[in-house]
Structure formats: structure tokens, C-alpha cells
PDB file of C-alpha atoms in Angstrom:
ATOM      1  CA  MET X  58     338.757 153.576 117.859  1.00 49.00           C
ATOM      2  CA  LYS X  59     337.475 157.205 117.402  1.00 51.00           C
ATOM      3  CA  ALA X  60     334.182 157.934 118.703  1.00 52.00           C
ATOM      4  CA  LEU X  61     331.467 158.369 115.807  1.00 54.00           C
ATOM      5  CA  PRO X  62     328.177 160.165 115.674  1.00 64.00           C
ATOM      6  CA  VAL X  63     325.365 157.880 116.907  1.00 66.00           C
ATOM      7  CA  ASP X  64     323.526 157.800 113.337  1.00 76.00           C
ATOM      8  CA  GLU X  65     326.928 156.463 112.025  1.00 78.00           C
ATOM      9  CA  ALA X  66     327.349 153.904 114.887  1.00 79.00           C
ATOM     10  CA  ARG X  67     323.852 152.726 114.410  1.00 85.00           C
ATOM     11  CA  ARG X  68     324.420 152.164 110.660  1.00 87.00           C
ATOM     12  CA  GLY X  69     327.313 150.252 111.479  1.00 86.00           C
ATOM     13  CA  PHE X  70     325.572 147.919 113.742  1.00 89.00           C
ATOM     14  CA  VAL X  71     322.786 147.454 110.951  1.00 91.00           C
ATOM     15  CA  PHE X  72     325.516 146.684 108.377  1.00 90.00           C
ATOM     16  CA  GLY X  73     327.342 144.293 110.754  1.00 89.00           C
ATOM     17  CA  ALA X  74     324.020 142.682 111.828  1.00 92.00           C
ATOM     18  CA  ALA X  75     323.004 142.063 108.135  1.00 94.00           C
ATOM     19  CA  ALA X  76     326.344 140.724 107.066  1.00 91.00           C
ATOM     20  CA  TYR X  77     326.559 138.126 109.878  1.00 92.00           C
ATOM     21  CA  THR X  78     322.976 137.362 109.246  1.00 95.00           C
ATOM     22  CA  ILE X  79     323.432 136.640 105.444  1.00 95.00           C
ATOM     23  CA  TRP X  80     326.406 134.301 106.573  1.00 93.00           C
ATOM     24  CA  GLY X  81     324.131 132.542 109.064  1.00 95.00           C
ATOM     25  CA  PHE X  82     321.541 131.714 106.473  1.00 96.00           C
ATOM     26  CA  PHE X  83     324.098 130.152 104.046  1.00 95.00           C
ATOM     27  CA  PRO X  84     323.151 126.563 104.795  1.00 96.00           C
ATOM     28  CA  LEU X  85     319.865 127.281 103.307  1.00 96.00           C
ATOM     29  CA  TYR X  86     321.411 128.361 100.035  1.00 96.00           C
ATOM     30  CA  PHE X  87     324.087 125.915  99.229  1.00 95.00           C
ATOM     31  CA  PRO X  88     321.561 123.113  98.876  1.00 95.00           C
ATOM     32  CA  LEU X  89     319.543 124.683  96.211  1.00 94.00           C
ATOM     33  CA  LEU X  90     322.782 124.432  94.089  1.00 94.00           C
ATOM     34  CA  GLU X  91     322.862 120.582  93.782  1.00 90.00           C
ATOM     35  CA  PRO X  92     323.523 118.418  91.873  1.00 90.00           C
ATOM     36  CA  ALA X  93     326.743 120.632  91.483  1.00 92.00           C
ATOM     37  CA  GLY X  94     329.277 119.293  94.060  1.00 92.00           C
ATOM     38  CA  PRO X  95     331.229 121.377  96.454  1.00 94.00           C
ATOM     39  CA  VAL X  96     334.243 121.837  94.352  1.00 95.00           C
ATOM     40  CA  GLU X  97     332.236 123.175  91.438  1.00 96.00           C
ATOM     41  CA  ILE X  98     330.133 125.399  93.707  1.00 95.00           C
ATOM     42  CA  LEU X  99     333.457 126.728  95.225  1.00 96.00           C
ATOM     43  CA  SER X 100     334.608 127.486  91.592  1.00 96.00           C
ATOM     44  CA  HIS X 101     331.493 129.351  90.718  1.00 95.00           C
ATOM     45  CA  ARG X 102     331.659 131.292  94.108  1.00 95.00           C
ATOM     46  CA  VAL X 103     335.262 132.367  93.153  1.00 95.00           C
ATOM     47  CA  ILE X 104     334.448 133.254  89.435  1.00 96.00           C
ATOM     48  CA  TRP X 105     331.405 135.360  90.006  1.00 95.00           C
ATOM     49  CA  SER X 106     332.981 136.981  93.416  1.00 94.00           C
ATOM     50  CA  LEU X 107     335.678 138.117  91.298  1.00 94.00           C
ATOM     51  CA  ALA X 108     333.481 139.391  88.548  1.00 94.00           C
ATOM     52  CA  LEU X 109     331.327 141.450  91.054  1.00 92.00           C
ATOM     53  CA  VAL X 110     334.542 142.752  93.070  1.00 91.00           C
ATOM     54  CA  ALA X 111     336.175 143.813  89.992  1.00 91.00           C
ATOM     55  CA  ALA X 112     332.922 146.040  88.940  1.00 91.00           C
ATOM     56  CA  VAL X 113     332.854 147.422  92.499  1.00 88.00           C
ATOM     57  CA  LEU X 114     336.632 148.257  92.514  1.00 88.00           C
ATOM     58  CA  THR X 115     336.080 149.966  89.056  1.00 90.00           C
ATOM     59  CA  VAL X 116     333.163 152.003  90.287  1.00 89.00           C
ATOM     60  CA  LEU X 117     335.149 153.096  93.538  1.00 84.00           C
ATOM     61  CA  ARG X 118     338.444 153.688  91.591  1.00 83.00           C
ATOM     62  CA  LYS X 119     340.334 151.344  94.126  1.00 80.00           C
ATOM     63  CA  TRP X 120     342.635 149.413  91.888  1.00 82.00           C
ATOM     64  CA  ARG X 121     345.832 151.396  92.975  1.00 80.00           C
ATOM     65  CA  SER X 122     345.731 149.767  96.134  1.00 76.00           C
ATOM     66  CA  LEU X 123     345.547 146.166  94.580  1.00 79.00           C
ATOM     67  CA  ARG X 124     348.669 147.386  92.549  1.00 81.00           C
ATOM     68  CA  GLU X 125     350.501 148.276  95.611  1.00 80.00           C
ATOM     69  CA  VAL X 126     350.099 144.846  97.140  1.00 80.00           C
ATOM     70  CA  VAL X 127     350.958 143.182  93.718  1.00 82.00           C
ATOM     71  CA  ARG X 128     354.519 145.194  93.559  1.00 85.00           C
ATOM     72  CA  SER X 129     355.426 143.772  97.068  1.00 85.00           C
ATOM     73  CA  PRO X 130     356.349 140.035  96.595  1.00 88.00           C
ATOM     74  CA  ARG X 131     355.895 139.205 100.313  1.00 89.00           C
ATOM     75  CA  ARG X 132     352.492 140.793 100.800  1.00 87.00           C
ATOM     76  CA  LEU X 133     351.345 139.059  97.500  1.00 89.00           C
ATOM     77  CA  GLY X 134     352.876 135.734  98.675  1.00 92.00           C
ATOM     78  CA  LEU X 135     350.894 136.059 101.956  1.00 91.00           C
ATOM     79  CA  LEU X 136     347.881 137.069 100.229  1.00 90.00           C
ATOM     80  CA  SER X 137     347.963 134.138  97.987  1.00 93.00           C
ATOM     81  CA  LEU X 138     348.606 131.716 100.750  1.00 94.00           C
ATOM     82  CA  ALA X 139     345.371 133.289 102.419  1.00 91.00           C
ATOM     83  CA  ALA X 140     343.430 132.606  99.269  1.00 93.00           C
ATOM     84  CA  VAL X 141     344.506 128.957  99.733  1.00 95.00           C
ATOM     85  CA  PHE X 142     343.164 128.808 103.200  1.00 95.00           C
ATOM     86  CA  ILE X 143     339.808 130.779 102.522  1.00 92.00           C
ATOM     87  CA  ALA X 144     339.291 128.477  99.575  1.00 94.00           C
ATOM     88  CA  ALA X 145     339.870 125.403 101.792  1.00 96.00           C
ATOM     89  CA  ASN X 146     337.285 127.080 104.488  1.00 94.00           C
ATOM     90  CA  TRP X 147     334.550 127.594 101.577  1.00 94.00           C
ATOM     91  CA  GLY X 148     335.068 124.116 100.105  1.00 95.00           C
ATOM     92  CA  VAL X 149     334.934 122.420 103.624  1.00 97.00           C
ATOM     93  CA  TYR X 150     331.814 124.410 104.697  1.00 96.00           C
ATOM     94  CA  ILE X 151     329.867 123.731 101.290  1.00 96.00           C
ATOM     95  CA  TYR X 152     330.874 120.105 101.950  1.00 96.00           C
ATOM     96  CA  GLY X 153     329.732 120.151 105.517  1.00 96.00           C
ATOM     97  CA  VAL X 154     326.239 121.965 104.726  1.00 96.00           C
ATOM     98  CA  ASN X 155     325.596 119.732 101.798  1.00 95.00           C
ATOM     99  CA  SER X 156     326.407 116.478 103.400  1.00 95.00           C
ATOM    100  CA  GLY X 157     324.085 117.109 106.550  1.00 95.00           C
ATOM    101  CA  HIS X 158     326.490 118.438 109.076  1.00 96.00           C
ATOM    102  CA  VAL X 159     325.153 121.971 109.433  1.00 97.00           C
ATOM    103  CA  VAL X 160     325.501 121.846 113.273  1.00 96.00           C
ATOM    104  CA  GLU X 161     329.330 120.797 113.042  1.00 96.00           C
ATOM    105  CA  THR X 162     329.942 123.578 110.767  1.00 96.00           C
ATOM    106  CA  SER X 163     328.493 126.032 113.329  1.00 96.00           C
ATOM    107  CA  LEU X 164     330.795 124.453 116.055  1.00 95.00           C
ATOM    108  CA  GLY X 165     333.725 125.507 113.682  1.00 94.00           C
ATOM    109  CA  TYR X 166     332.866 129.131 113.824  1.00 93.00           C
ATOM    110  CA  PHE X 167     332.121 129.126 117.414  1.00 94.00           C
ATOM    111  CA  ILE X 168     335.427 127.824 118.336  1.00 92.00           C
ATOM    112  CA  ASN X 169     337.252 130.000 115.651  1.00 90.00           C
ATOM    113  CA  PRO X 170     337.895 132.785 118.304  1.00 89.00           C
ATOM    114  CA  LEU X 171     339.351 130.341 120.883  1.00 90.00           C
ATOM    115  CA  VAL X 172     341.661 128.870 117.927  1.00 90.00           C
ATOM    116  CA  THR X 173     342.584 132.424 117.087  1.00 87.00           C
ATOM    117  CA  ILE X 174     343.822 132.844 120.717  1.00 87.00           C
ATOM    118  CA  LEU X 175     345.730 129.320 120.779  1.00 89.00           C
ATOM    119  CA  MET X 176     347.425 130.277 117.416  1.00 88.00           C
ATOM    120  CA  GLY X 177     348.406 133.599 119.019  1.00 86.00           C
ATOM    121  CA  VAL X 178     350.218 131.761 121.789  1.00 86.00           C
ATOM    122  CA  VAL X 179     351.897 128.973 119.611  1.00 86.00           C
ATOM    123  CA  LEU X 180     352.984 131.089 116.516  1.00 85.00           C
ATOM    124  CA  LEU X 181     353.339 134.700 117.957  1.00 80.00           C
ATOM    125  CA  GLY X 182     354.457 134.047 121.552  1.00 84.00           C
ATOM    126  CA  GLU X 183     351.461 135.825 123.141  1.00 83.00           C
ATOM    127  CA  ARG X 184     350.898 135.423 126.752  1.00 85.00           C
ATOM    128  CA  LEU X 185     347.390 134.386 127.983  1.00 85.00           C
ATOM    129  CA  ARG X 186     345.705 135.609 131.284  1.00 87.00           C
ATOM    130  CA  THR X 187     344.311 132.871 133.399  1.00 90.00           C
ATOM    131  CA  LEU X 188     340.765 133.213 132.246  1.00 90.00           C
ATOM    132  CA  GLN X 189     341.835 132.755 128.648  1.00 89.00           C
ATOM    133  CA  TRP X 190     343.574 129.633 129.880  1.00 92.00           C
ATOM    134  CA  CYS X 191     340.427 128.308 131.180  1.00 93.00           C
ATOM    135  CA  ALA X 192     338.497 128.912 128.256  1.00 92.00           C
ATOM    136  CA  LEU X 193     340.945 126.973 126.086  1.00 92.00           C
ATOM    137  CA  ALA X 194     340.683 124.147 128.503  1.00 94.00           C
ATOM    138  CA  LEU X 195     336.980 123.965 128.291  1.00 94.00           C
ATOM    139  CA  ALA X 196     337.121 124.167 124.522  1.00 92.00           C
ATOM    140  CA  PHE X 197     339.677 121.324 124.364  1.00 92.00           C
ATOM    141  CA  GLY X 198     337.378 119.345 126.734  1.00 94.00           C
ATOM    142  CA  ALA X 199     334.560 120.169 124.237  1.00 93.00           C
ATOM    143  CA  VAL X 200     336.335 118.861 121.217  1.00 92.00           C
ATOM    144  CA  ILE X 201     337.229 115.483 123.171  1.00 93.00           C
ATOM    145  CA  GLU X 202     333.637 115.179 124.345  1.00 92.00           C
ATOM    146  CA  LEU X 203     332.264 115.789 120.766  1.00 93.00           C
ATOM    147  CA  GLY X 204     334.797 113.348 119.331  1.00 93.00           C
ATOM    148  CA  ILE X 205     333.851 110.616 121.688  1.00 92.00           C
ATOM    149  CA  ASP X 206     330.079 111.231 120.596  1.00 92.00           C
ATOM    150  CA  TYR X 207     330.719 111.379 116.811  1.00 90.00           C
ATOM    151  CA  GLY X 208     333.043 108.464 116.892  1.00 92.00           C
ATOM    152  CA  ARG X 209     335.602 110.635 115.322  1.00 93.00           C
ATOM    153  CA  PRO X 210     337.345 114.087 115.719  1.00 92.00           C
ATOM    154  CA  PRO X 211     334.839 116.826 114.752  1.00 94.00           C
ATOM    155  CA  TYR X 212     337.025 117.363 111.707  1.00 95.00           C
ATOM    156  CA  ILE X 213     334.766 119.558 109.803  1.00 96.00           C
ATOM    157  CA  SER X 214     334.703 122.081 112.676  1.00 95.00           C
ATOM    158  CA  LEU X 215     338.296 121.868 113.291  1.00 95.00           C
ATOM    159  CA  CYS X 216     339.085 122.309 109.556  1.00 96.00           C
ATOM    160  CA  LEU X 217     336.926 125.304 109.333  1.00 95.00           C
ATOM    161  CA  ALA X 218     338.337 126.857 112.619  1.00 93.00           C
ATOM    162  CA  PHE X 219     342.027 126.459 112.002  1.00 94.00           C
ATOM    163  CA  SER X 220     341.639 127.552 108.189  1.00 94.00           C
ATOM    164  CA  PHE X 221     339.696 130.626 109.081  1.00 90.00           C
ATOM    165  CA  ALA X 222     341.889 131.615 111.961  1.00 90.00           C
ATOM    166  CA  THR X 223     345.079 131.058 109.682  1.00 91.00           C
ATOM    167  CA  TYR X 224     343.627 133.064 107.023  1.00 89.00           C
ATOM    168  CA  GLY X 225     342.657 135.805 109.434  1.00 85.00           C
ATOM    169  CA  LEU X 226     346.318 135.960 110.912  1.00 86.00           C
ATOM    170  CA  LEU X 227     347.724 136.024 107.165  1.00 88.00           C
ATOM    171  CA  LYS X 228     345.413 138.964 106.344  1.00 83.00           C
ATOM    172  CA  LYS X 229     346.469 140.787 109.304  1.00 81.00           C
ATOM    173  CA  LYS X 230     350.122 140.500 108.145  1.00 83.00           C
ATOM    174  CA  VAL X 231     349.183 141.676 104.671  1.00 82.00           C
ATOM    175  CA  GLY X 232     347.261 144.846 105.896  1.00 76.00           C
ATOM    176  CA  VAL X 233     344.780 144.949 103.021  1.00 79.00           C
ATOM    177  CA  GLY X 234     341.139 146.157 103.016  1.00 78.00           C
ATOM    178  CA  ALA X 235     338.127 143.427 102.883  1.00 77.00           C
ATOM    179  CA  LEU X 236     337.084 144.349  99.449  1.00 81.00           C
ATOM    180  CA  GLU X 237     340.668 144.535  97.896  1.00 84.00           C
ATOM    181  CA  GLY X 238     341.699 141.315  99.579  1.00 85.00           C
ATOM    182  CA  LEU X 239     338.657 139.528  98.144  1.00 87.00           C
ATOM    183  CA  GLY X 240     339.553 140.873  94.861  1.00 89.00           C
ATOM    184  CA  LEU X 241     343.036 139.645  94.894  1.00 90.00           C
ATOM    185  CA  GLU X 242     342.298 136.508  96.573  1.00 91.00           C
ATOM    186  CA  THR X 243     339.690 135.614  93.979  1.00 93.00           C
ATOM    187  CA  LEU X 244     342.094 136.519  91.342  1.00 93.00           C
ATOM    188  CA  VAL X 245     344.715 134.226  92.760  1.00 94.00           C
ATOM    189  CA  LEU X 246     342.266 131.209  92.704  1.00 96.00           C
ATOM    190  CA  ALA X 247     340.395 132.219  89.453  1.00 96.00           C
ATOM    191  CA  PRO X 248     342.620 130.055  87.279  1.00 97.00           C
ATOM    192  CA  LEU X 249     342.028 127.077  89.244  1.00 96.00           C
ATOM    193  CA  ALA X 250     338.447 127.492  89.267  1.00 96.00           C
ATOM    194  CA  LEU X 251     338.349 128.059  85.494  1.00 96.00           C
ATOM    195  CA  ALA X 252     340.447 125.035  84.747  1.00 97.00           C
ATOM    196  CA  TYR X 253     338.317 122.744  87.064  1.00 96.00           C
ATOM    197  CA  LEU X 254     334.867 124.232  85.403  1.00 95.00           C
ATOM    198  CA  ALA X 255     336.414 123.448  81.905  1.00 94.00           C
ATOM    199  CA  PHE X 256     337.303 119.927  82.777  1.00 95.00           C
ATOM    200  CA  LEU X 257     333.808 119.413  84.088  1.00 93.00           C
ATOM    201  CA  ASP X 258     332.459 120.585  80.996  1.00 90.00           C
ATOM    202  CA  VAL X 259     334.639 118.455  78.840  1.00 90.00           C
ATOM    203  CA  GLU X 260     333.666 115.597  80.937  1.00 89.00           C
ATOM    204  CA  GLY X 261     329.878 116.315  80.530  1.00 85.00           C
ATOM    205  CA  THR X 262     329.488 116.370  84.210  1.00 88.00           C
ATOM    206  CA  GLY X 263     329.160 120.123  85.100  1.00 86.00           C
ATOM    207  CA  SER X 264     326.015 121.583  86.262  1.00 86.00           C
ATOM    208  CA  PHE X 265     326.210 125.150  84.875  1.00 85.00           C
ATOM    209  CA  GLY X 266     324.427 125.577  81.545  1.00 76.00           C
ATOM    210  CA  HIS X 267     323.113 121.757  81.679  1.00 78.00           C
ATOM    211  CA  ARG X 268     320.373 121.854  84.533  1.00 80.00           C
ATOM    212  CA  GLY X 269     318.388 124.717  83.340  1.00 84.00           C
ATOM    213  CA  ILE X 270     318.663 128.594  83.738  1.00 91.00           C
ATOM    214  CA  GLY X 271     317.573 128.399  87.449  1.00 91.00           C
ATOM    215  CA  ASN X 272     320.551 126.335  88.422  1.00 92.00           C
ATOM    216  CA  ALA X 273     322.891 128.697  86.475  1.00 92.00           C
ATOM    217  CA  LEU X 274     321.427 131.784  88.284  1.00 95.00           C
ATOM    218  CA  LEU X 275     321.891 130.264  91.467  1.00 95.00           C
ATOM    219  CA  LEU X 276     325.452 129.447  90.969  1.00 94.00           C
ATOM    220  CA  VAL X 277     326.164 133.042  89.617  1.00 94.00           C
ATOM    221  CA  MET X 278     324.418 134.118  92.899  1.00 95.00           C
ATOM    222  CA  ALA X 279     326.789 132.411  94.871  1.00 93.00           C
ATOM    223  CA  GLY X 280     329.295 134.905  94.115  1.00 91.00           C
ATOM    224  CA  VAL X 281     327.017 137.730  94.598  1.00 91.00           C
ATOM    225  CA  LEU X 282     326.256 136.461  98.120  1.00 92.00           C
ATOM    226  CA  THR X 283     329.908 136.121  98.867  1.00 88.00           C
ATOM    227  CA  ALA X 284     330.691 139.696  98.056  1.00 87.00           C
ATOM    228  CA  ILE X 285     327.861 141.453  99.486  1.00 90.00           C
ATOM    229  CA  PRO X 286     328.252 140.439 103.226  1.00 89.00           C
ATOM    230  CA  LEU X 287     331.810 141.313 102.944  1.00 83.00           C
ATOM    231  CA  LEU X 288     330.996 144.917 101.720  1.00 83.00           C
ATOM    232  CA  LEU X 289     328.384 145.245 104.615  1.00 87.00           C
ATOM    233  CA  PHE X 290     331.080 143.975 107.013  1.00 85.00           C
ATOM    234  CA  ALA X 291     333.686 146.378 105.697  1.00 77.00           C
ATOM    235  CA  GLY X 292     331.151 149.297 106.303  1.00 79.00           C
ATOM    236  CA  ALA X 293     330.390 148.076 109.794  1.00 82.00           C
ATOM    237  CA  ALA X 294     334.043 147.631 110.550  1.00 73.00           C
ATOM    238  CA  ASN X 295     334.638 151.479 110.186  1.00 73.00           C
ATOM    239  CA  ARG X 296     331.522 152.397 112.311  1.00 81.00           C
ATOM    240  CA  VAL X 297     331.475 150.141 115.376  1.00 79.00           C
ATOM    241  CA  THR X 298     333.716 149.230 117.943  1.00 76.00           C
ATOM    242  CA  MET X 299     335.772 145.987 117.790  1.00 67.00           C
ATOM    243  CA  THR X 300     333.937 144.714 120.935  1.00 70.00           C
ATOM    244  CA  MET X 301     330.604 145.294 119.039  1.00 79.00           C
ATOM    245  CA  LEU X 302     332.013 143.374 116.019  1.00 76.00           C
ATOM    246  CA  GLY X 303     333.279 140.703 118.426  1.00 78.00           C
ATOM    247  CA  LEU X 304     329.900 140.243 119.914  1.00 82.00           C
ATOM    248  CA  LEU X 305     328.194 140.298 116.371  1.00 87.00           C
ATOM    249  CA  GLN X 306     330.365 137.627 114.921  1.00 88.00           C
ATOM    250  CA  TYR X 307     328.406 134.923 117.135  1.00 92.00           C
ATOM    251  CA  VAL X 308     325.206 135.677 115.203  1.00 93.00           C
ATOM    252  CA  THR X 309     326.397 133.579 112.375  1.00 93.00           C
ATOM    253  CA  PRO X 310     327.211 130.197 114.221  1.00 95.00           C
ATOM    254  CA  THR X 311     324.193 130.668 116.286  1.00 95.00           C
ATOM    255  CA  LEU X 312     321.901 130.921 113.150  1.00 96.00           C
ATOM    256  CA  GLN X 313     323.543 127.968 111.523  1.00 96.00           C
ATOM    257  CA  PHE X 314     323.162 125.993 114.960  1.00 96.00           C
ATOM    258  CA  LEU X 315     319.392 126.804 115.066  1.00 96.00           C
ATOM    259  CA  LEU X 316     318.908 125.894 111.134  1.00 97.00           C
ATOM    260  CA  GLY X 317     320.812 122.605 111.684  1.00 97.00           C
ATOM    261  CA  ILE X 318     318.495 121.741 114.431  1.00 96.00           C
ATOM    262  CA  PHE X 319     315.124 123.146 113.644  1.00 96.00           C
ATOM    263  CA  VAL X 320     315.242 123.124 109.723  1.00 97.00           C
ATOM    264  CA  PHE X 321     317.581 120.266 108.745  1.00 96.00           C
ATOM    265  CA  HIS X 322     316.471 118.173 111.947  1.00 96.00           C
ATOM    266  CA  GLU X 323     320.036 116.995 112.657  1.00 96.00           C
ATOM    267  CA  ALA X 324     320.359 114.739 115.926  1.00 92.00           C
ATOM    268  CA  MET X 325     321.456 116.464 119.089  1.00 94.00           C
ATOM    269  CA  THR X 326     322.709 113.775 121.693  1.00 93.00           C
ATOM    270  CA  SER X 327     322.902 114.594 125.195  1.00 94.00           C
ATOM    271  CA  ALA X 328     326.627 114.288 124.825  1.00 93.00           C
ATOM    272  CA  ARG X 329     326.536 117.009 121.877  1.00 94.00           C
ATOM    273  CA  TRP X 330     324.549 119.255 124.135  1.00 96.00           C
ATOM    274  CA  VAL X 331     327.385 119.113 126.778  1.00 95.00           C
ATOM    275  CA  GLY X 332     330.116 119.608 124.227  1.00 94.00           C
ATOM    276  CA  PHE X 333     328.239 122.785 122.688  1.00 96.00           C
ATOM    277  CA  ALA X 334     327.773 124.013 126.443  1.00 96.00           C
ATOM    278  CA  LEU X 335     331.379 123.800 127.303  1.00 95.00           C
ATOM    279  CA  VAL X 336     332.230 125.999 124.138  1.00 94.00           C
ATOM    280  CA  TRP X 337     329.499 128.451 124.929  1.00 95.00           C
ATOM    281  CA  THR X 338     330.863 128.819 128.542  1.00 95.00           C
ATOM    282  CA  ALA X 339     334.229 129.268 126.842  1.00 93.00           C
ATOM    283  CA  LEU X 340     333.073 131.979 124.626  1.00 92.00           C
ATOM    284  CA  ALA X 341     331.223 133.522 127.411  1.00 93.00           C
ATOM    285  CA  ILE X 342     334.492 133.753 129.425  1.00 92.00           C
ATOM    286  CA  ILE X 343     336.763 135.037 126.825  1.00 88.00           C
ATOM    287  CA  THR X 344     333.998 137.601 125.957  1.00 88.00           C
ATOM    288  CA  VAL X 345     333.139 139.092 129.248  1.00 89.00           C
ATOM    289  CA  GLU X 346     337.360 138.772 130.382  1.00 87.00           C
ATOM    290  CA  GLY X 347     338.080 140.534 127.002  1.00 84.00           C
ATOM    291  CA  ILE X 348     335.656 143.403 127.456  1.00 84.00           C
ATOM    292  CA  SER X 349     336.758 143.792 131.203  1.00 86.00           C
ATOM    293  CA  ASN X 350     340.315 143.774 130.193  1.00 83.00           C
ATOM    294  CA  ARG X 351     339.712 146.258 127.337  1.00 80.00           C
ATOM    295  CA  GLN X 352     338.024 148.614 129.927  1.00 83.00           C
ATOM    296  CA  ARG X 353     340.819 148.482 132.373  1.00 84.00           C
ATOM    297  CA  LEU X 354     343.470 149.305 129.855  1.00 79.00           C
ATOM    298  CA  LEU X 355     341.241 152.366 128.632  1.00 80.00           C
ATOM    299  CA  ARG X 356     340.841 153.472 132.277  1.00 83.00           C
ATOM    300  CA  LYS X 357     344.674 153.014 132.846  1.00 82.00           C
ATOM    301  CA  ALA X 358     345.416 155.154 129.478  1.00 79.00           C
ATOM    302  CA  ALA X 359     343.127 157.815 130.637  1.00 79.00           C
ATOM    303  CA  LYS X 360     344.711 157.952 134.053  1.00 78.00           C
ATOM    304  CA  ALA X 361     348.048 158.208 132.429  1.00 77.00           C
ATOM    305  CA  ARG X 362     346.889 161.138 129.991  1.00 78.00           C
ATOM    306  CA  ALA X 363     345.452 162.981 133.147  1.00 75.00           C
ATOM    307  CA  GLN X 364     348.670 162.959 134.940  1.00 69.00           C
TER     308      GLN X 364
END
């Protein structure tokens, strides 16, 4: 990307670090929303995110870019599909946190970059370099090791990783900004969310408005806390390199992992430490290899321009 002034780069780093830190501390927030269940929390997250994003889009006068997407059946279809996958991701994450599997949710976001690489090979026919294959092999070994220890596949981690990787792939094909994308995704999901909340209200099992003003405000804030880090991320993406963003992304699962151990006191057996160590080794390999390869390509391009 084009070089930016130091102050802009520093501001971008702060925005990015803030976004990933907020995401990392989400496990502390969702338990506060109980007795609301995962789907009810998800529904409120959709509705109130849409309300906030609509207000921001109005202030920034960015509705035109949304109209351009809506006029394209292909882009609208892809974005609607992306909305389904991000809703699944949010729902599984909320379930994982509120059912005592915070460490397992962190694993999902640790292995997400590796799953993205795997999908590039399977779906896009991309060719991997030797070290990338080594990283995937280590990740596969980690999943087997953790599956044996859990007595089941780490399905929460796998669902989070594959749903988010698929979401990222679809968003890449649509080519829409983070804010505009969230607006359209929540708009697609809003009818289902409203229908579910109406059903809960009719059944008398909903939390909103029946568990005190504090619970209602916390449910509303779930939408605000969805939109704010995304806005910060959008600001960071325009100011820092992709390499820096790639490194910052590990802040979120690291914080989740630490919260799972030290705040929620989840068990970490020796086998689980081995599994996570394999994942961290794989991530170190692809990170160092990716930076090295990028630098090599930049030197090659600079040499070609000089000739």
C-alpha cells in the first residue's frame, strides 16, 4: 500500500489495536446478557447493529454505495450468503462463550488464517509454498490431538474458523466496505431477528423488557459493541499495512485464551497445551514465511522497475 505519514500510521495502529482488543474482551460481556439465550442475543446484536450503522451511514452519506450493491443481483446474493455465515459465526461464538468454552472459541480464531489458506487451495486452486504446507500439517495434527483430548472434534473451533473464513471469501468477492457490508448484512438478517424476538415475546420467554432496564440496555449495547470495533478496523485498514493487520489479528484470540484460563478457569490438560503449541507454531511459520515472501516480492518489483 502507499506509504502514509507516521502520524497516520500510528493512528491506524491504535485503531486496529483497539478493534482487536474489544473483540478479545467479548467473552466478558456476553455472560452479562443472560438469561437471554444465544439466538436471542444474536437477534438483538443484529437489530441494534443495524440501527447504529444506519445512523452512521446517514451521517456519512454513504447510502449510495449500498444502492449499487442492491442493484447487482450477484453481489446482493453473495452478501446475503455472507450474512448467513457471519450470523452462524456470531451465534456459535455466543454459545461457546456462554456454555463455558472460551478457550475453544479462541482456538477457532487462532486457526482461522490456516483455514483461509486451506480454502484458497481447495476452492481457488491456489498453490502453496513448502512452509505453508508444513503449517497446515501442524494445524491438522493439532485438531486431531485436541479432538482426542476433548473426546470429540473441537466443533466450536472448527465452526468458527470455517464460517469466518467463508465469510471473508464471500466479502472479498463482493468488494464492499466494512461499514456498508455490515449494514447490508444486518438488513438481510433483520426480518428473521425481528420474527424470532416477536415469537419469544408472544411465548413470554424473551428477556428484553422483562428482566429489568439493565438487561435491556446491555442487549442494546451488544449491537453498539458490534459496530464500534468494525468502524475502528475500517479506520485501521486504510492506515496500516496488511502485514501489521495480520499481526494484530492475533490479539483477539490471545485475549480470549487468557480470559478462558485466568478468568473463567477452564481446564487446560497437557494434551491441550500440546495442541495449542502446534497451532501457535503453525501460525509463527506462516507469519514469518508470509512476511519474508512479501519482502522478496517487493525487492523483485523494485529491481524490475530499476531496470
